PDB file of C-alpha atoms in Angstrom:
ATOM      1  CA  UNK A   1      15.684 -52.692 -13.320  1.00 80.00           C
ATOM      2  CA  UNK A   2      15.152 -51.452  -9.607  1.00 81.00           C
ATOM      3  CA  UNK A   3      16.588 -53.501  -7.240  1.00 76.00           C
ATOM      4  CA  UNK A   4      15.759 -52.580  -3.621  1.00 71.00           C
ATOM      5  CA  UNK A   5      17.167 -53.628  -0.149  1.00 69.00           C
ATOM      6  CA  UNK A   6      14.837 -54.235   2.304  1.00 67.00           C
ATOM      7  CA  UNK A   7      14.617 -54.842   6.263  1.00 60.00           C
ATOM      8  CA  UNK A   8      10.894 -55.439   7.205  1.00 58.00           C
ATOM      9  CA  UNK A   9       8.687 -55.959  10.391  1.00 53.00           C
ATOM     10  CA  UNK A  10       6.851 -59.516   9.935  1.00 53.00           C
ATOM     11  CA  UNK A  11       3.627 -60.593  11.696  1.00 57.00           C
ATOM     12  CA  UNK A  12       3.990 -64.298  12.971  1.00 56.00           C
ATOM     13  CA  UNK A  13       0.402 -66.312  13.069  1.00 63.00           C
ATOM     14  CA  UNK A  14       1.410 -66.700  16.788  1.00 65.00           C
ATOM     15  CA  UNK A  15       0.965 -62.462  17.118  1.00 65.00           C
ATOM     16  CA  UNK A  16       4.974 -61.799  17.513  1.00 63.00           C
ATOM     17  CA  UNK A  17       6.635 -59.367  15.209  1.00 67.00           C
ATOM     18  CA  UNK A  18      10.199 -60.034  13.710  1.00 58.00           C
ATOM     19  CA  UNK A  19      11.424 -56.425  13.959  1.00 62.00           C
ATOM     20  CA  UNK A  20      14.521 -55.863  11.425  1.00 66.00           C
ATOM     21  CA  UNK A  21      15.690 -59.489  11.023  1.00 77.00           C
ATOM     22  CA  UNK A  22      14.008 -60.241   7.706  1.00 87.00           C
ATOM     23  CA  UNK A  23      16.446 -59.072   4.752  1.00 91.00           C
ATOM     24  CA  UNK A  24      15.962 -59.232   0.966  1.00 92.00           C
ATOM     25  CA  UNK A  25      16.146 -57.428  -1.749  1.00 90.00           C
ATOM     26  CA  UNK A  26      13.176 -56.120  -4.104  1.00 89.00           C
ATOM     27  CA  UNK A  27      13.654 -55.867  -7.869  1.00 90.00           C
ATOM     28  CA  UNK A  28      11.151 -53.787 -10.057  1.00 94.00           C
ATOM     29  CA  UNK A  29      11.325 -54.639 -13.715  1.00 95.00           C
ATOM     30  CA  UNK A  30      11.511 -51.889 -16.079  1.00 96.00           C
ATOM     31  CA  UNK A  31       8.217 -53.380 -17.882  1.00 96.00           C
ATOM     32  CA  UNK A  32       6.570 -52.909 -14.251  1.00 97.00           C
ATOM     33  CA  UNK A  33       7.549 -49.145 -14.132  1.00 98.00           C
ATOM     34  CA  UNK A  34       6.250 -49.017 -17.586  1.00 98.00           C
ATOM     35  CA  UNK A  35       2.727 -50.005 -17.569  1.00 98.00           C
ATOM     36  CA  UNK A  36       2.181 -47.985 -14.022  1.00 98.00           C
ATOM     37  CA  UNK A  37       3.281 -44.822 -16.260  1.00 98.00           C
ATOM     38  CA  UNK A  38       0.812 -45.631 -19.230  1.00 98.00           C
ATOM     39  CA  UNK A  39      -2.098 -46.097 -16.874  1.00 97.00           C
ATOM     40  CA  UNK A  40      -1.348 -43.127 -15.304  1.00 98.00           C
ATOM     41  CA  UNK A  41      -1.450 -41.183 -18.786  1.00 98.00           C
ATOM     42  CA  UNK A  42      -4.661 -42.755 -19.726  1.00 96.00           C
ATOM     43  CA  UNK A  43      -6.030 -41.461 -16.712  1.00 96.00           C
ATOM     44  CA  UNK A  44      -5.094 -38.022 -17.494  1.00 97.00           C
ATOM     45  CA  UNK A  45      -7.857 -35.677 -18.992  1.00 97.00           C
ATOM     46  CA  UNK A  46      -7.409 -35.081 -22.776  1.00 97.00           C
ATOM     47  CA  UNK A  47      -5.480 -37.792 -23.696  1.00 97.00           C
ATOM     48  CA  UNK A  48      -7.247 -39.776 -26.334  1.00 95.00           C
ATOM     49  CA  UNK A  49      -4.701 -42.941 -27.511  1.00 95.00           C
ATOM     50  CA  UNK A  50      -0.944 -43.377 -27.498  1.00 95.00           C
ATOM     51  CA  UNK A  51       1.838 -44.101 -29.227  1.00 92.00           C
ATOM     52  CA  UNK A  52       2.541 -43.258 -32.795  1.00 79.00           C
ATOM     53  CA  UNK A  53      -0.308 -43.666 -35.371  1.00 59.00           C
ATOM     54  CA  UNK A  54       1.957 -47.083 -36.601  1.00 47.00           C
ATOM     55  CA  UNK A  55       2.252 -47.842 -33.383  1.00 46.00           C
ATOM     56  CA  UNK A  56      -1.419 -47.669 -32.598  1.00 42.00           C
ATOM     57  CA  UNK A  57      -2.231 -49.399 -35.737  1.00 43.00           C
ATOM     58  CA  UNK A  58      -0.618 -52.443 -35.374  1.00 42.00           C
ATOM     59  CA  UNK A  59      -1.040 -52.603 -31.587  1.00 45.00           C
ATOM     60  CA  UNK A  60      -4.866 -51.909 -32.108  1.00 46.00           C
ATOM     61  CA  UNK A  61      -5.068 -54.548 -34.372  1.00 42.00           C
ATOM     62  CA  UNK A  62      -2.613 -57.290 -32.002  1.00 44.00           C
ATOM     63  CA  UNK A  63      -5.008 -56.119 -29.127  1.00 42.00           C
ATOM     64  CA  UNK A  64      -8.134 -57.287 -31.047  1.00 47.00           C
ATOM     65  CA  UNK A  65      -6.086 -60.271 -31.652  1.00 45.00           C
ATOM     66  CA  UNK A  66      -5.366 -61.456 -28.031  1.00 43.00           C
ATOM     67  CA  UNK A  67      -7.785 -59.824 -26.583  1.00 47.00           C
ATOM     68  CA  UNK A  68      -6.129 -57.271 -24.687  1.00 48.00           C
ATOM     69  CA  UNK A  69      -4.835 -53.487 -24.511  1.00 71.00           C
ATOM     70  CA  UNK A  70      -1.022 -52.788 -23.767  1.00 86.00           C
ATOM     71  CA  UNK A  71      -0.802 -49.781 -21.529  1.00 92.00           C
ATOM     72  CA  UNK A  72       2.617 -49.899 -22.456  1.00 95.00           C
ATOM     73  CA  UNK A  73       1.772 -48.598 -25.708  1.00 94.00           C
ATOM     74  CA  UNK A  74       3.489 -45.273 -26.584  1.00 96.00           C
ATOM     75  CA  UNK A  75       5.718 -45.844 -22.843  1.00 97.00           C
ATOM     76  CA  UNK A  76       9.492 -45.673 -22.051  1.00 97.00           C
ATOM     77  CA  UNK A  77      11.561 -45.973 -19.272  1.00 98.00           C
ATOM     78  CA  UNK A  78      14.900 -46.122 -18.404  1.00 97.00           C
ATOM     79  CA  UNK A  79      15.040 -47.290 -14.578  1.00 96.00           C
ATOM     80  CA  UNK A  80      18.275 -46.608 -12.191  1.00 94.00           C
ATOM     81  CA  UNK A  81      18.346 -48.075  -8.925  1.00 92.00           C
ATOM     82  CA  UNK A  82      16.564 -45.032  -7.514  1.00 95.00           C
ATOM     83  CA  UNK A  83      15.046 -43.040  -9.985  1.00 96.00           C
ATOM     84  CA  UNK A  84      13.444 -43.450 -13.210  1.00 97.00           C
ATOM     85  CA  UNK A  85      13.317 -41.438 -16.759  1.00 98.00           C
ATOM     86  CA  UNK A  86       9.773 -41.779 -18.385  1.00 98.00           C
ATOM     87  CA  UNK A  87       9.164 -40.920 -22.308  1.00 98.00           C
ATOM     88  CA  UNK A  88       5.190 -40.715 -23.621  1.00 98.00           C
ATOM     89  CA  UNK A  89       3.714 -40.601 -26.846  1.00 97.00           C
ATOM     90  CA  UNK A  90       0.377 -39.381 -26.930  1.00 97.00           C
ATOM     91  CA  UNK A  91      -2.515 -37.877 -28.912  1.00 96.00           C
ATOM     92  CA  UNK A  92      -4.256 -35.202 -27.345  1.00 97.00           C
ATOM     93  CA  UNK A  93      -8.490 -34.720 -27.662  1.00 97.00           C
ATOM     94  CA  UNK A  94      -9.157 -31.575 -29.312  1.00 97.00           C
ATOM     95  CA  UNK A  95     -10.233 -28.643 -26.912  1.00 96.00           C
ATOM     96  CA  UNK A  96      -8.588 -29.917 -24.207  1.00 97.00           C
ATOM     97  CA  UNK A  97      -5.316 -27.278 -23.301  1.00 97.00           C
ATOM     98  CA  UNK A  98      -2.220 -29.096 -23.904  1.00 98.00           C
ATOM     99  CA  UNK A  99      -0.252 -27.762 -21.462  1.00 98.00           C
ATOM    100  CA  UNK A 100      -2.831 -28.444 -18.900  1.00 98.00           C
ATOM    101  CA  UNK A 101      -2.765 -32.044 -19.949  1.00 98.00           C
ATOM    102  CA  UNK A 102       0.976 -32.431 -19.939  1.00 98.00           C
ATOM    103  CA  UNK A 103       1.236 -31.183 -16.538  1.00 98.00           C
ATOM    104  CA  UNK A 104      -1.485 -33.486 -15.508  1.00 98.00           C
ATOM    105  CA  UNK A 105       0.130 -36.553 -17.306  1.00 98.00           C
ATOM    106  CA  UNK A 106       3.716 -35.741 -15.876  1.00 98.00           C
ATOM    107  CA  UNK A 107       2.168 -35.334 -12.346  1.00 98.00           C
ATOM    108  CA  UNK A 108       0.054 -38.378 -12.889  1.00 98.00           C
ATOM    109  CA  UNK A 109       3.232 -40.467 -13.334  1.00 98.00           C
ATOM    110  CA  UNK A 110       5.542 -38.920 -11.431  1.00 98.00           C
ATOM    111  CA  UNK A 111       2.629 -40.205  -8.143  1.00 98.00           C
ATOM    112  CA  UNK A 112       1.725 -43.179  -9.618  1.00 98.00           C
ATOM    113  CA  UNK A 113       5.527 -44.194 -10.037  1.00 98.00           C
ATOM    114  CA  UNK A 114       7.086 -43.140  -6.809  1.00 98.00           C
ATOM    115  CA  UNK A 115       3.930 -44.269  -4.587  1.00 98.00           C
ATOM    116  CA  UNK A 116       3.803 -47.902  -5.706  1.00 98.00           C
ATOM    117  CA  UNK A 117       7.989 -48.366  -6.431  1.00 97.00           C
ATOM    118  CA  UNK A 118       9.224 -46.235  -4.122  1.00 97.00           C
ATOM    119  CA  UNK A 119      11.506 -45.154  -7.117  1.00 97.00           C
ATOM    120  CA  UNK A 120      12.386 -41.331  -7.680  1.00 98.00           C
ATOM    121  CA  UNK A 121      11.007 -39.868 -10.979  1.00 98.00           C
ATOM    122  CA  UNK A 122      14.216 -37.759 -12.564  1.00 98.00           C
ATOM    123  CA  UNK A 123      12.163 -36.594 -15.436  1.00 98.00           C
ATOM    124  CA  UNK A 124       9.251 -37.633 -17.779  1.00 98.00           C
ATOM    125  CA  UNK A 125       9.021 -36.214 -21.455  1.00 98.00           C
ATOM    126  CA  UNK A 126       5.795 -35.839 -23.273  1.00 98.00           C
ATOM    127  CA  UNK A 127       5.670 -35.986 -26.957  1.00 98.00           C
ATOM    128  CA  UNK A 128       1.986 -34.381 -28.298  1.00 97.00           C
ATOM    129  CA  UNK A 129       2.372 -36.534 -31.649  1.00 96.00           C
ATOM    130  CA  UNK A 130      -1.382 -35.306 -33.023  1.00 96.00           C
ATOM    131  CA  UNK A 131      -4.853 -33.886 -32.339  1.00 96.00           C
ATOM    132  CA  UNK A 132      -7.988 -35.521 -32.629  1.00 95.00           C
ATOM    133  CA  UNK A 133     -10.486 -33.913 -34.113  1.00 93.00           C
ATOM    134  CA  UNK A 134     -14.013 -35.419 -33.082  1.00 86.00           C
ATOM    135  CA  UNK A 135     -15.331 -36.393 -36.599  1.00 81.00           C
ATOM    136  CA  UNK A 136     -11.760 -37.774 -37.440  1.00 70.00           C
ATOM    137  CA  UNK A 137     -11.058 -41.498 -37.581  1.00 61.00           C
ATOM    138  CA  UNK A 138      -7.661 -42.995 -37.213  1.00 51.00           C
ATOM    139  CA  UNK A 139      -8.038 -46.092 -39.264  1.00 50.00           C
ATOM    140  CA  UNK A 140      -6.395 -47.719 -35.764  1.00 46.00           C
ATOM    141  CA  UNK A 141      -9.971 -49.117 -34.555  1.00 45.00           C
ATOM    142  CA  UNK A 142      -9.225 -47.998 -30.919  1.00 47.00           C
ATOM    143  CA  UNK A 143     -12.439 -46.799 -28.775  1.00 46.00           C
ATOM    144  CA  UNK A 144     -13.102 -42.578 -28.494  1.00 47.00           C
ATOM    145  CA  UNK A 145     -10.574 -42.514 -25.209  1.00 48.00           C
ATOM    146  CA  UNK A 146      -7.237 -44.881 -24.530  1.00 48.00           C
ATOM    147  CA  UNK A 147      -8.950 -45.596 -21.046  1.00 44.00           C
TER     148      UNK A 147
END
């Protein structure tokens, strides 16, 4: 967990500005880091579901369930106070170059991640666990794209 000091500038409702008196500390949970790094590997081109395919299986079928998708799924992250280790499952489309998608998932999360915590990204590690062919279905009852 992240745990940030802070000294902010505050605008009053009366227009005056506290500059450098408010104090506090900010504390991003690891679960937080998490689910910013699987939306930013859905969003990558070529990435069709993750996690591995027992890990898609049962999450497709507690998603149905509760009516929800974890982005989490196929995500983790060990978080220091100022950087942060990411580790991704996925399963790649086939045709898409997966180098190409790699690169754009690590980039992806390494922005995503240090824009909205603030938090240094040390490393993240891709695992390509399978291809999916077109015609192919998974049994895990996900859509055509983890999106």
């Amino acid at each position: 967990m992240a745990v940030k000091e802070a000294t902010s500038t505050t605008a009053m409702s009366n227009g005056h500005r506290h500059h450098g008196d408010v104090k506090g500390t900010t504390t991003i949970a690891d679960s937080v880091v998490a689910s910013i790094a699987g939306i930013a590997t859905r969003d990558a081109s070529g990435v069709y579901a993750m996690g591995g395919s027992m890990t898609r299986t049962l999450g497709a079928a507690r998603d149905r369930m509760v009516r929800s998708d974890d982005v989490t799924r196929g995500v983790q992250v060990e978080v220091g106070e100022k950087q942060a280790a990411v580790d991704v499952d996925v399963v790649v489309e086939y045709g898409y170059p997966i180098t190409r998608t790699t690169e754009e998932i690590r980039s992806g999360i390494a922005d995503a991640v240090e824009t909205m915590t603030g938090l240094e990204v040390a490393e993240v590690n891709i695992d390509v666990l399978d291809v999916h062919l077109p015609d192919s279905d998974d049994g895990g009852g996900e859509s055509p794209r983890a999106r």
